[in-house]
Amino acid sequence: MSPPRHSGATAMVLWLVSLLACIGIISRTHFTTDLSAFLPRSPTPEQQLLMDQIRDGLASRLILVGIEGADAPTRARLSREIAQRLRADHAFLNVNNGEPVNAERDRMFLFNNRYLVQLLDQFDHGTHPKQVEGVWASRDGSRALMLLQTRAAGSDTDAQQGAMAAIRQAFDHAPGATPSAKLVMTGPGVFSVTSRDSIKHQVTRLSLISLALIATLLWFVYRSFSALVLGLLPVMSGVLAGIAAVSLGFGTVHGITLGFGTALIGEAVDYSIYLFVQSEQNSADRQDWIKRFWPTIRLGVLTSIFGFASLLLSGFPGLAQLGLYAMAGLIAAATVTRFVLPSLLPANFRIHDVSAIGLALSRAVQGAAVLRWPAAIVLLAACAIVVDHRASLWNANIASLSPVSQADVELDTRLRADMGAPDVRYLVVVSGANQESVLRASEHVSARLQTLVEQGELAGFESPSRYLPSVATQHARQHSLPARAVLETRLAQAVEGLPVDARRFVPFLDDVDAARNRPLLQAADLKQTSMAMAVDALLIQQQRQWRALLPLTAPEGGSIA
């Protein structure tokens, strides 16, 4: 006896409503390629710092731009024209290309605070981009350089893509543009956009290839267009349900999770194959296959679900996403096969007779018994290889998950070297309960690091205390300034017998007297200067704790032990 009409109609309505709900959820889903999804769910403080910097840190907001080709004057002119246009764009907080746009503000700031800030050390320490034709250029002078800070965080891939488009548009529409000039970009935001596009392209391509191969195979077996379409319904339902479940459970869907849908197709399509073959054999009563064969199919579904459920317990959100996606997808595919497909099968449904293929495969399997000893030898050889390579068997480098090409990585390395940026692989982190304690600790660490620089162990380092000394250090520098009366006496003694009028030093005496009593320097005082970006990047507050980041630069051609 056939299933009741009203139960089939109810299942159909619920299925269609579920599909519409899934599509609605997916249309509002945010897809990401952030590899921090494969960092621990409960990270250590150091791992949390890394994750925060990857997502929202100032370093994630930086875009390095290079202008190649043409001649040096053309590159410099393009750099100035692009910078002028982007400085008026709200998407960018800072646009630096070596032009002295902040020179006056920097000069006034440093002059007014010259007794609190170590001026010479601040500018002579480390490496800086060289200048050609008035703008930053690479070491060999072959490209002009720019450093841009976006308003949006690096994890906001859409905003980063918009910023990249604005840079490209500014280059394309620059009055000095020439066909021989070429624009290149790099940075965390650029990598994020590139990764998303690459994953999207690969997922789409591989999914289409997989779908085409499976559809071709099923067409060869079924020889029926209706059977082919019906056979793919559970698969499509599973994919939609999986994406929607991950979106609801995690808020975002990682691109690698989408790629896992390719593996889901291969298993979910089996359910409809079982239905088609077994329903044809029992066409007089299609409920019979539910009684006789559904328990077996259900057992297979449950074993797969329990297998993927272990991923939900993973400490890595990316792996947990894969587990939830697979479980929701398989449940949806099996449910559609059980309750929806039987109602959609035509009354005289038939598929191509494949018994001949089955018999041939059966004979081949029976004859495979003679291969048991070669198979055992191959298995032992495989075990030996695994044991021999046990030390290098697992790759724990998260960078191996990144779809960023080696060419892009090399470009990033070159531009960072030309910009004189520290090697982000080496970082000293100083923690404290408040900003003052962190700055004082970073001053002590900086003194030790400076010794390593003088010994040649380091090429250089950065520290927030170079731009914003601790209150204690500023107090000490203030108190080291002589009182006006003492300074007047010393000046009088110094010029005694010289053709110099001591009254000429009155402005100097006034400045020292004012410096002894001026308010101490605060982070807010650096706003609108070139030093603000450095302090924002190196001095961060994380919940109730402060941290100072001290990036290290390895000696050229060497490394830091």
mmCIF file of C-alpha atoms in Angstrom, residues 199-549:
data_model
loop_
_atom_site.group_PDB
_atom_site.id
_atom_site.type_symbol
_atom_site.label_atom_id
_atom_site.label_comp_id
_atom_site.label_asym_id
_atom_site.label_seq_id
_atom_site.Cartn_x
_atom_site.Cartn_y
_atom_site.Cartn_z
ATOM 1 C CA ILE A 199 38.617 29.792 -1.827
ATOM 2 C CA LYS A 200 35.388 30.908 -3.474
ATOM 3 C CA HIS A 201 36.807 30.152 -6.916
ATOM 4 C CA GLN A 202 38.203 26.778 -5.901
ATOM 5 C CA VAL A 203 35.075 25.733 -4.012
ATOM 6 C CA THR A 204 32.910 26.682 -6.973
ATOM 7 C CA ARG A 205 35.186 24.948 -9.465
ATOM 8 C CA LEU A 206 35.606 21.769 -7.440
ATOM 9 C CA SER A 207 31.915 21.607 -6.599
ATOM 10 C CA LEU A 208 30.989 21.945 -10.257
ATOM 11 C CA ILE A 209 33.540 19.316 -11.251
ATOM 12 C CA SER A 210 32.305 16.938 -8.559
ATOM 13 C CA LEU A 211 28.687 17.559 -9.472
ATOM 14 C CA ALA A 212 29.437 17.033 -13.171
ATOM 15 C CA LEU A 213 31.294 13.772 -12.517
ATOM 16 C CA ILE A 214 28.582 12.435 -10.241
ATOM 17 C CA ALA A 215 25.820 13.555 -12.631
ATOM 18 C CA THR A 216 27.633 11.873 -15.531
ATOM 19 C CA LEU A 217 28.004 8.653 -13.578
ATOM 20 C CA LEU A 218 24.380 8.707 -12.462
ATOM 21 C CA TRP A 219 23.196 9.464 -15.992
ATOM 22 C CA PHE A 220 25.205 6.515 -17.259
ATOM 23 C CA VAL A 221 23.565 4.309 -14.637
ATOM 24 C CA TYR A 222 20.021 5.717 -14.562
ATOM 25 C CA ARG A 223 19.598 6.698 -18.213
ATOM 26 C CA SER A 224 16.788 8.921 -16.882
ATOM 27 C CA PHE A 225 16.771 12.699 -16.514
ATOM 28 C CA SER A 226 14.030 12.589 -13.866
ATOM 29 C CA ALA A 227 16.018 10.082 -11.815
ATOM 30 C CA LEU A 228 19.113 12.264 -12.087
ATOM 31 C CA VAL A 229 17.270 15.367 -10.851
ATOM 32 C CA LEU A 230 15.502 13.502 -8.052
ATOM 33 C CA GLY A 231 18.767 11.872 -7.001
ATOM 34 C CA LEU A 232 20.430 15.242 -6.481
ATOM 35 C CA LEU A 233 17.600 16.721 -4.387
ATOM 36 C CA PRO A 234 18.852 15.203 -1.090
ATOM 37 C CA VAL A 235 22.353 16.436 -1.864
ATOM 38 C CA MET A 236 21.273 20.019 -2.507
ATOM 39 C CA SER A 237 19.030 19.954 0.544
ATOM 40 C CA GLY A 238 21.927 18.707 2.665
ATOM 41 C CA VAL A 239 24.292 21.408 1.442
ATOM 42 C CA LEU A 240 21.785 24.180 2.168
ATOM 43 C CA ALA A 241 20.944 22.755 5.585
ATOM 44 C CA GLY A 242 24.625 22.386 6.469
ATOM 45 C CA ILE A 243 25.502 25.977 5.592
ATOM 46 C CA ALA A 244 22.443 27.331 7.428
ATOM 47 C CA ALA A 245 23.242 25.261 10.537
ATOM 48 C CA VAL A 246 26.819 26.533 10.676
ATOM 49 C CA SER A 247 25.622 30.109 10.177
ATOM 50 C CA LEU A 248 23.186 29.809 13.073
ATOM 51 C CA GLY A 249 25.665 27.990 15.285
ATOM 52 C CA PHE A 250 28.784 30.071 14.678
ATOM 53 C CA GLY A 251 27.605 33.343 13.134
ATOM 54 C CA THR A 252 29.999 32.965 10.198
ATOM 55 C CA VAL A 253 30.836 30.218 7.720
ATOM 56 C CA HIS A 254 34.465 29.537 6.826
ATOM 57 C CA GLY A 255 35.378 29.004 3.203
ATOM 58 C CA ILE A 256 37.010 25.682 4.008
ATOM 59 C CA THR A 257 33.683 24.519 5.452
ATOM 60 C CA LEU A 258 32.057 25.207 2.100
ATOM 61 C CA GLY A 259 34.731 23.164 0.397
ATOM 62 C CA PHE A 260 33.750 20.240 2.573
ATOM 63 C CA GLY A 261 30.405 20.168 0.740
ATOM 64 C CA THR A 262 32.175 18.368 -2.086
ATOM 65 C CA ALA A 263 32.734 15.363 0.201
ATOM 66 C CA LEU A 264 29.105 15.503 1.368
ATOM 67 C CA ILE A 265 27.834 15.051 -2.196
ATOM 68 C CA GLY A 266 29.461 11.634 -2.491
ATOM 69 C CA GLU A 267 27.758 10.206 0.600
ATOM 70 C CA ALA A 268 24.349 11.887 0.386
ATOM 71 C CA VAL A 269 23.771 10.719 -3.194
ATOM 72 C CA ASP A 270 23.973 7.096 -1.990
ATOM 73 C CA TYR A 271 20.692 7.459 -0.132
ATOM 74 C CA SER A 272 18.686 8.171 -3.273
ATOM 75 C CA ILE A 273 20.474 5.331 -5.108
ATOM 76 C CA TYR A 274 19.288 2.889 -2.440
ATOM 77 C CA LEU A 275 15.754 4.217 -2.776
ATOM 78 C CA PHE A 276 15.666 4.032 -6.568
ATOM 79 C CA VAL A 277 17.060 0.524 -6.835
ATOM 80 C CA GLN A 278 15.036 -0.950 -4.002
ATOM 81 C CA SER A 279 11.809 0.891 -4.915
ATOM 82 C CA GLU A 280 11.994 -0.502 -8.451
ATOM 83 C CA GLN A 281 12.312 -3.973 -7.087
ATOM 84 C CA ASN A 282 9.251 -3.432 -4.891
ATOM 85 C CA SER A 283 7.201 -1.088 -7.059
ATOM 86 C CA ALA A 284 3.930 -2.706 -6.010
ATOM 87 C CA ASP A 285 4.400 -1.416 -2.476
ATOM 88 C CA ARG A 286 6.913 1.377 -2.036
ATOM 89 C CA GLN A 287 6.363 1.346 1.698
ATOM 90 C CA ASP A 288 8.035 -2.041 1.686
ATOM 91 C CA TRP A 289 11.484 -0.533 1.124
ATOM 92 C CA ILE A 290 10.980 1.598 4.237
ATOM 93 C CA LYS A 291 10.277 -1.477 6.330
ATOM 94 C CA ARG A 292 12.959 -3.684 4.801
ATOM 95 C CA PHE A 293 15.798 -1.373 3.835
ATOM 96 C CA TRP A 294 15.409 1.948 5.686
ATOM 97 C CA PRO A 295 16.747 0.553 8.989
ATOM 98 C CA THR A 296 19.996 -0.336 7.222
ATOM 99 C CA ILE A 297 20.263 3.089 5.606
ATOM 100 C CA ARG A 298 19.409 4.732 8.918
ATOM 101 C CA LEU A 299 22.186 2.792 10.647
ATOM 102 C CA GLY A 300 24.686 4.034 8.050
ATOM 103 C CA VAL A 301 23.512 7.606 8.527
ATOM 104 C CA LEU A 302 23.791 7.343 12.311
ATOM 105 C CA THR A 303 27.319 5.931 12.209
ATOM 106 C CA SER A 304 28.398 8.818 9.951
ATOM 107 C CA ILE A 305 26.720 11.366 12.223
ATOM 108 C CA PHE A 306 28.383 9.966 15.335
ATOM 109 C CA GLY A 307 31.717 10.013 13.537
ATOM 110 C CA PHE A 308 31.377 13.674 12.600
ATOM 111 C CA ALA A 309 29.972 14.539 16.050
ATOM 112 C CA SER A 310 33.449 14.104 17.521
ATOM 113 C CA LEU A 311 34.516 17.219 15.614
ATOM 114 C CA LEU A 312 32.028 19.276 17.637
ATOM 115 C CA LEU A 313 34.194 18.630 20.695
ATOM 116 C CA SER A 314 37.256 20.062 18.966
ATOM 117 C CA GLY A 315 38.933 23.059 20.526
ATOM 118 C CA PHE A 316 39.277 24.550 17.042
ATOM 119 C CA PRO A 317 36.148 26.371 15.782
ATOM 120 C CA GLY A 318 37.016 25.558 12.175
ATOM 121 C CA LEU A 319 36.916 21.813 12.822
ATOM 122 C CA ALA A 320 33.728 22.180 14.860
ATOM 123 C CA GLN A 321 32.166 23.933 11.863
ATOM 124 C CA LEU A 322 33.046 20.983 9.651
ATOM 125 C CA GLY A 323 31.413 18.587 12.114
ATOM 126 C CA LEU A 324 28.184 20.577 12.378
ATOM 127 C CA TYR A 325 28.025 21.073 8.610
ATOM 128 C CA ALA A 326 28.383 17.348 7.926
ATOM 129 C CA MET A 327 25.895 16.304 10.592
ATOM 130 C CA ALA A 328 23.196 18.770 9.519
ATOM 131 C CA GLY A 329 23.775 17.979 5.851
ATOM 132 C CA LEU A 330 23.550 14.218 6.258
ATOM 133 C CA ILE A 331 20.459 14.447 8.469
ATOM 134 C CA ALA A 332 18.745 16.689 5.934
ATOM 135 C CA ALA A 333 19.723 14.465 2.994
ATOM 136 C CA ALA A 334 18.527 11.300 4.731
ATOM 137 C CA THR A 335 15.273 12.959 5.839
ATOM 138 C CA VAL A 336 14.497 14.138 2.308
ATOM 139 C CA THR A 337 15.218 10.665 0.978
ATOM 140 C CA ARG A 338 12.957 9.040 3.566
ATOM 141 C CA PHE A 339 9.956 11.379 3.576
ATOM 142 C CA VAL A 340 10.037 13.470 0.359
ATOM 143 C CA LEU A 341 11.460 11.402 -2.488
ATOM 144 C CA PRO A 342 8.968 8.503 -2.256
ATOM 145 C CA SER A 343 6.157 10.980 -2.939
ATOM 146 C CA LEU A 344 7.995 12.434 -5.932
ATOM 147 C CA LEU A 345 8.741 9.170 -7.710
ATOM 148 C CA PRO A 346 6.602 8.694 -10.854
ATOM 149 C CA ALA A 347 4.111 5.829 -10.846
ATOM 150 C CA ASN A 348 6.042 3.796 -13.437
ATOM 151 C CA PHE A 349 9.497 4.825 -12.257
ATOM 152 C CA ARG A 350 12.265 2.788 -13.831
ATOM 153 C CA ILE A 351 16.027 3.120 -14.056
ATOM 154 C CA HIS A 352 18.389 1.422 -16.456
ATOM 155 C CA ASP A 353 19.088 -2.208 -15.648
ATOM 156 C CA VAL A 354 22.606 -2.315 -14.221
ATOM 157 C CA SER A 355 22.555 -5.922 -13.108
ATOM 158 C CA ALA A 356 25.149 -6.825 -15.735
ATOM 159 C CA ILE A 357 27.554 -4.292 -14.274
ATOM 160 C CA GLY A 358 26.858 -5.627 -10.797
ATOM 161 C CA LEU A 359 27.550 -9.209 -11.848
ATOM 162 C CA ALA A 360 30.798 -8.203 -13.519
ATOM 163 C CA LEU A 361 31.939 -6.336 -10.423
ATOM 164 C CA SER A 362 30.936 -9.268 -8.244
ATOM 165 C CA ARG A 363 33.066 -11.671 -10.276
ATOM 166 C CA ALA A 364 35.960 -9.232 -10.141
ATOM 167 C CA VAL A 365 35.675 -9.005 -6.357
ATOM 168 C CA GLN A 366 35.571 -12.767 -6.013
ATOM 169 C CA GLY A 367 38.714 -13.028 -8.098
ATOM 170 C CA ALA A 368 40.462 -10.460 -5.919
ATOM 171 C CA ALA A 369 41.134 -13.093 -3.277
ATOM 172 C CA VAL A 370 44.400 -13.969 -5.010
ATOM 173 C CA LEU A 371 45.645 -10.473 -4.190
ATOM 174 C CA ARG A 372 45.434 -10.924 -0.449
ATOM 175 C CA TRP A 373 49.168 -11.512 0.006
ATOM 176 C CA PRO A 374 50.263 -8.593 -2.215
ATOM 177 C CA ALA A 375 47.736 -6.446 -0.327
ATOM 178 C CA ALA A 376 49.244 -7.553 2.984
ATOM 179 C CA ILE A 377 52.729 -6.675 1.717
ATOM 180 C CA VAL A 378 51.558 -3.237 0.572
ATOM 181 C CA LEU A 379 49.937 -2.669 3.985
ATOM 182 C CA LEU A 380 53.132 -3.601 5.822
ATOM 183 C CA ALA A 381 55.150 -1.338 3.526
ATOM 184 C CA ALA A 382 52.741 1.540 4.190
ATOM 185 C CA CYS A 383 53.068 1.006 7.946
ATOM 186 C CA ALA A 384 56.854 1.010 7.664
ATOM 187 C CA ILE A 385 56.812 4.281 5.715
ATOM 188 C CA VAL A 386 54.535 5.897 8.310
ATOM 189 C CA VAL A 387 56.808 4.810 11.155
ATOM 190 C CA ASP A 388 59.908 5.992 9.294
ATOM 191 C CA HIS A 389 58.380 9.439 8.695
ATOM 192 C CA ARG A 390 56.658 9.735 12.066
ATOM 193 C CA ALA A 391 58.651 12.848 13.019
ATOM 194 C CA SER A 392 57.477 14.795 9.961
ATOM 195 C CA LEU A 393 54.128 13.089 9.435
ATOM 196 C CA TRP A 394 52.001 15.890 10.864
ATOM 197 C CA ASN A 395 52.202 19.447 9.622
ATOM 198 C CA ALA A 396 51.413 21.797 12.519
ATOM 199 C CA ASN A 397 51.996 24.959 10.504
ATOM 200 C CA ILE A 398 48.681 26.836 10.144
ATOM 201 C CA ALA A 399 50.128 28.665 7.135
ATOM 202 C CA SER A 400 49.726 25.449 5.172
ATOM 203 C CA LEU A 401 45.959 26.063 5.262
ATOM 204 C CA SER A 402 46.367 29.436 3.596
ATOM 205 C CA PRO A 403 45.549 29.648 -0.121
ATOM 206 C CA VAL A 404 47.868 32.637 -0.521
ATOM 207 C CA SER A 405 50.297 31.925 -3.329
ATOM 208 C CA GLN A 406 54.047 31.833 -2.859
ATOM 209 C CA ALA A 407 54.362 34.761 -5.272
ATOM 210 C CA ASP A 408 52.153 36.905 -3.012
ATOM 211 C CA VAL A 409 54.163 35.886 0.046
ATOM 212 C CA GLU A 410 57.416 36.839 -1.700
ATOM 213 C CA LEU A 411 55.940 40.200 -2.752
ATOM 214 C CA ASP A 412 54.933 40.860 0.853
ATOM 215 C CA THR A 413 58.433 40.007 2.035
ATOM 216 C CA ARG A 414 60.035 42.346 -0.497
ATOM 217 C CA LEU A 415 57.755 45.280 0.256
ATOM 218 C CA ARG A 416 58.183 44.889 4.001
ATOM 219 C CA ALA A 417 61.942 44.763 3.607
ATOM 220 C CA ASP A 418 61.876 47.889 1.424
ATOM 221 C CA MET A 419 59.661 49.631 3.973
ATOM 222 C CA GLY A 420 62.060 48.707 6.771
ATOM 223 C CA ALA A 421 59.279 46.954 8.674
ATOM 224 C CA PRO A 422 60.218 44.589 11.505
ATOM 225 C CA ASP A 423 60.093 40.846 10.949
ATOM 226 C CA VAL A 424 56.673 39.955 12.370
ATOM 227 C CA ARG A 425 57.905 36.441 13.180
ATOM 228 C CA TYR A 426 59.825 37.822 16.180
ATOM 229 C CA LEU A 427 57.969 39.699 18.871
ATOM 230 C CA VAL A 428 58.623 40.485 22.521
ATOM 231 C CA VAL A 429 55.408 40.995 24.496
ATOM 232 C CA VAL A 430 55.373 42.833 27.825
ATOM 233 C CA SER A 431 52.211 42.629 29.937
ATOM 234 C CA GLY A 432 51.008 44.666 32.876
ATOM 235 C CA ALA A 433 47.955 45.790 34.810
ATOM 236 C CA ASN A 434 48.046 49.336 33.461
ATOM 237 C CA GLN A 435 49.645 51.465 30.788
ATOM 238 C CA GLU A 436 52.303 52.901 33.092
ATOM 239 C CA SER A 437 53.602 49.526 34.275
ATOM 240 C CA VAL A 438 53.783 48.274 30.690
ATOM 241 C CA LEU A 439 55.693 51.340 29.510
ATOM 242 C CA ARG A 440 58.168 51.064 32.373
ATOM 243 C CA ALA A 441 58.705 47.377 31.657
ATOM 244 C CA SER A 442 59.169 48.047 27.933
ATOM 245 C CA GLU A 443 61.845 50.643 28.791
ATOM 246 C CA HIS A 444 63.775 48.019 30.759
ATOM 247 C CA VAL A 445 63.419 45.486 27.946
ATOM 248 C CA SER A 446 64.430 48.119 25.380
ATOM 249 C CA ALA A 447 67.663 48.728 27.267
ATOM 250 C CA ARG A 448 68.501 45.023 27.051
ATOM 251 C CA LEU A 449 67.533 44.859 23.382
ATOM 252 C CA GLN A 450 69.662 47.896 22.588
ATOM 253 C CA THR A 451 72.648 46.000 23.967
ATOM 254 C CA LEU A 452 71.892 43.158 21.545
ATOM 255 C CA VAL A 453 71.688 45.669 18.706
ATOM 256 C CA GLU A 454 75.111 47.046 19.610
ATOM 257 C CA GLN A 455 76.476 43.497 19.732
ATOM 258 C CA GLY A 456 75.058 42.737 16.279
ATOM 259 C CA GLU A 457 72.587 40.110 17.507
ATOM 260 C CA LEU A 458 69.679 42.282 16.342
ATOM 261 C CA ALA A 459 69.374 44.716 13.475
ATOM 262 C CA GLY A 460 66.832 46.771 15.420
ATOM 263 C CA PHE A 461 63.570 46.789 17.326
ATOM 264 C CA GLU A 462 60.555 48.956 18.007
ATOM 265 C CA SER A 463 59.082 49.972 21.349
ATOM 266 C CA PRO A 464 56.132 52.170 22.333
ATOM 267 C CA SER A 465 58.254 53.747 25.075
ATOM 268 C CA ARG A 466 60.387 55.321 22.355
ATOM 269 C CA TYR A 467 57.444 57.519 21.404
ATOM 270 C CA LEU A 468 55.607 57.618 24.733
ATOM 271 C CA PRO A 469 57.947 57.370 27.734
ATOM 272 C CA SER A 470 56.542 56.218 31.052
ATOM 273 C CA VAL A 471 55.422 58.797 33.581
ATOM 274 C CA ALA A 472 58.344 57.836 35.796
ATOM 275 C CA THR A 473 60.842 58.448 32.998
ATOM 276 C CA GLN A 474 59.236 61.760 32.084
ATOM 277 C CA HIS A 475 59.338 62.826 35.748
ATOM 278 C CA ALA A 476 62.988 61.876 35.932
ATOM 279 C CA ARG A 477 63.788 63.853 32.798
ATOM 280 C CA GLN A 478 61.842 66.844 34.088
ATOM 281 C CA HIS A 479 63.575 66.758 37.468
ATOM 282 C CA SER A 480 66.958 66.500 35.782
ATOM 283 C CA LEU A 481 66.404 69.955 34.305
ATOM 284 C CA PRO A 482 68.144 72.574 36.512
ATOM 285 C CA ALA A 483 66.112 75.267 38.219
ATOM 286 C CA ARG A 484 66.141 78.618 36.481
ATOM 287 C CA ALA A 485 68.426 80.221 39.039
ATOM 288 C CA VAL A 486 70.911 77.355 38.840
ATOM 289 C CA LEU A 487 70.856 77.417 35.039
ATOM 290 C CA GLU A 488 71.362 81.191 34.996
ATOM 291 C CA THR A 489 74.397 80.835 37.260
ATOM 292 C CA ARG A 490 75.887 78.101 35.093
ATOM 293 C CA LEU A 491 75.319 80.097 31.889
ATOM 294 C CA ALA A 492 76.933 83.168 33.419
ATOM 295 C CA GLN A 493 79.951 81.103 34.356
ATOM 296 C CA ALA A 494 80.096 79.518 30.917
ATOM 297 C CA VAL A 495 80.108 82.818 29.002
ATOM 298 C CA GLU A 496 82.388 84.644 31.413
ATOM 299 C CA GLY A 497 85.221 86.164 29.463
ATOM 300 C CA LEU A 498 83.506 85.455 26.120
ATOM 301 C CA PRO A 499 82.060 88.047 23.737
ATOM 302 C CA VAL A 500 78.560 86.644 24.374
ATOM 303 C CA ASP A 501 75.689 88.469 26.058
ATOM 304 C CA ALA A 502 74.044 86.127 28.576
ATOM 305 C CA ARG A 503 70.692 87.828 27.941
ATOM 306 C CA ARG A 504 70.556 86.097 24.576
ATOM 307 C CA PHE A 505 69.827 82.835 26.426
ATOM 308 C CA VAL A 506 66.647 84.142 28.029
ATOM 309 C CA PRO A 507 64.381 82.249 25.522
ATOM 310 C CA PHE A 508 66.318 79.078 26.328
ATOM 311 C CA LEU A 509 65.844 79.665 30.044
ATOM 312 C CA ASP A 510 62.134 80.251 29.479
ATOM 313 C CA ASP A 511 61.790 76.981 27.522
ATOM 314 C CA VAL A 512 63.588 74.933 30.185
ATOM 315 C CA ASP A 513 61.515 76.571 32.912
ATOM 316 C CA ALA A 514 58.317 75.794 30.980
ATOM 317 C CA ALA A 515 59.427 72.195 30.366
ATOM 318 C CA ARG A 516 59.937 71.699 34.124
ATOM 319 C CA ASN A 517 56.311 72.595 34.740
ATOM 320 C CA ARG A 518 54.501 71.475 31.591
ATOM 321 C CA PRO A 519 51.982 68.572 31.808
ATOM 322 C CA LEU A 520 53.454 65.173 31.153
ATOM 323 C CA LEU A 521 53.028 63.597 27.737
ATOM 324 C CA GLN A 522 49.934 61.407 27.186
ATOM 325 C CA ALA A 523 49.010 59.086 24.325
ATOM 326 C CA ALA A 524 46.296 61.519 23.204
ATOM 327 C CA ASP A 525 48.975 64.183 22.665
ATOM 328 C CA LEU A 526 50.403 62.145 19.782
ATOM 329 C CA LYS A 527 47.219 62.326 17.726
ATOM 330 C CA GLN A 528 47.630 63.966 14.328
ATOM 331 C CA THR A 529 51.352 63.153 14.355
ATOM 332 C CA SER A 530 53.288 60.462 12.536
ATOM 333 C CA MET A 531 54.012 58.767 15.863
ATOM 334 C CA ALA A 532 50.340 58.019 16.621
ATOM 335 C CA MET A 533 50.210 54.973 14.341
ATOM 336 C CA ALA A 534 53.268 53.449 15.993
ATOM 337 C CA VAL A 535 51.872 53.861 19.509
ATOM 338 C CA ASP A 536 48.464 52.495 18.507
ATOM 339 C CA ALA A 537 50.131 49.446 17.007
ATOM 340 C CA LEU A 538 52.594 48.772 19.815
ATOM 341 C CA LEU A 539 50.588 49.675 22.924
ATOM 342 C CA ILE A 540 47.283 47.839 23.242
ATOM 343 C CA GLN A 541 44.664 47.242 25.917
ATOM 344 C CA GLN A 542 43.137 43.774 26.018
ATOM 345 C CA GLN A 543 40.209 43.573 28.407
ATOM 346 C CA ARG A 544 41.721 44.544 31.771
ATOM 347 C CA GLN A 545 45.317 44.046 30.777
ATOM 348 C CA TRP A 546 47.784 46.187 28.872
ATOM 349 C CA ARG A 547 50.444 44.887 26.539
ATOM 350 C CA ALA A 548 53.419 46.426 24.808
ATOM 351 C CA LEU A 549 54.612 44.815 21.590
#
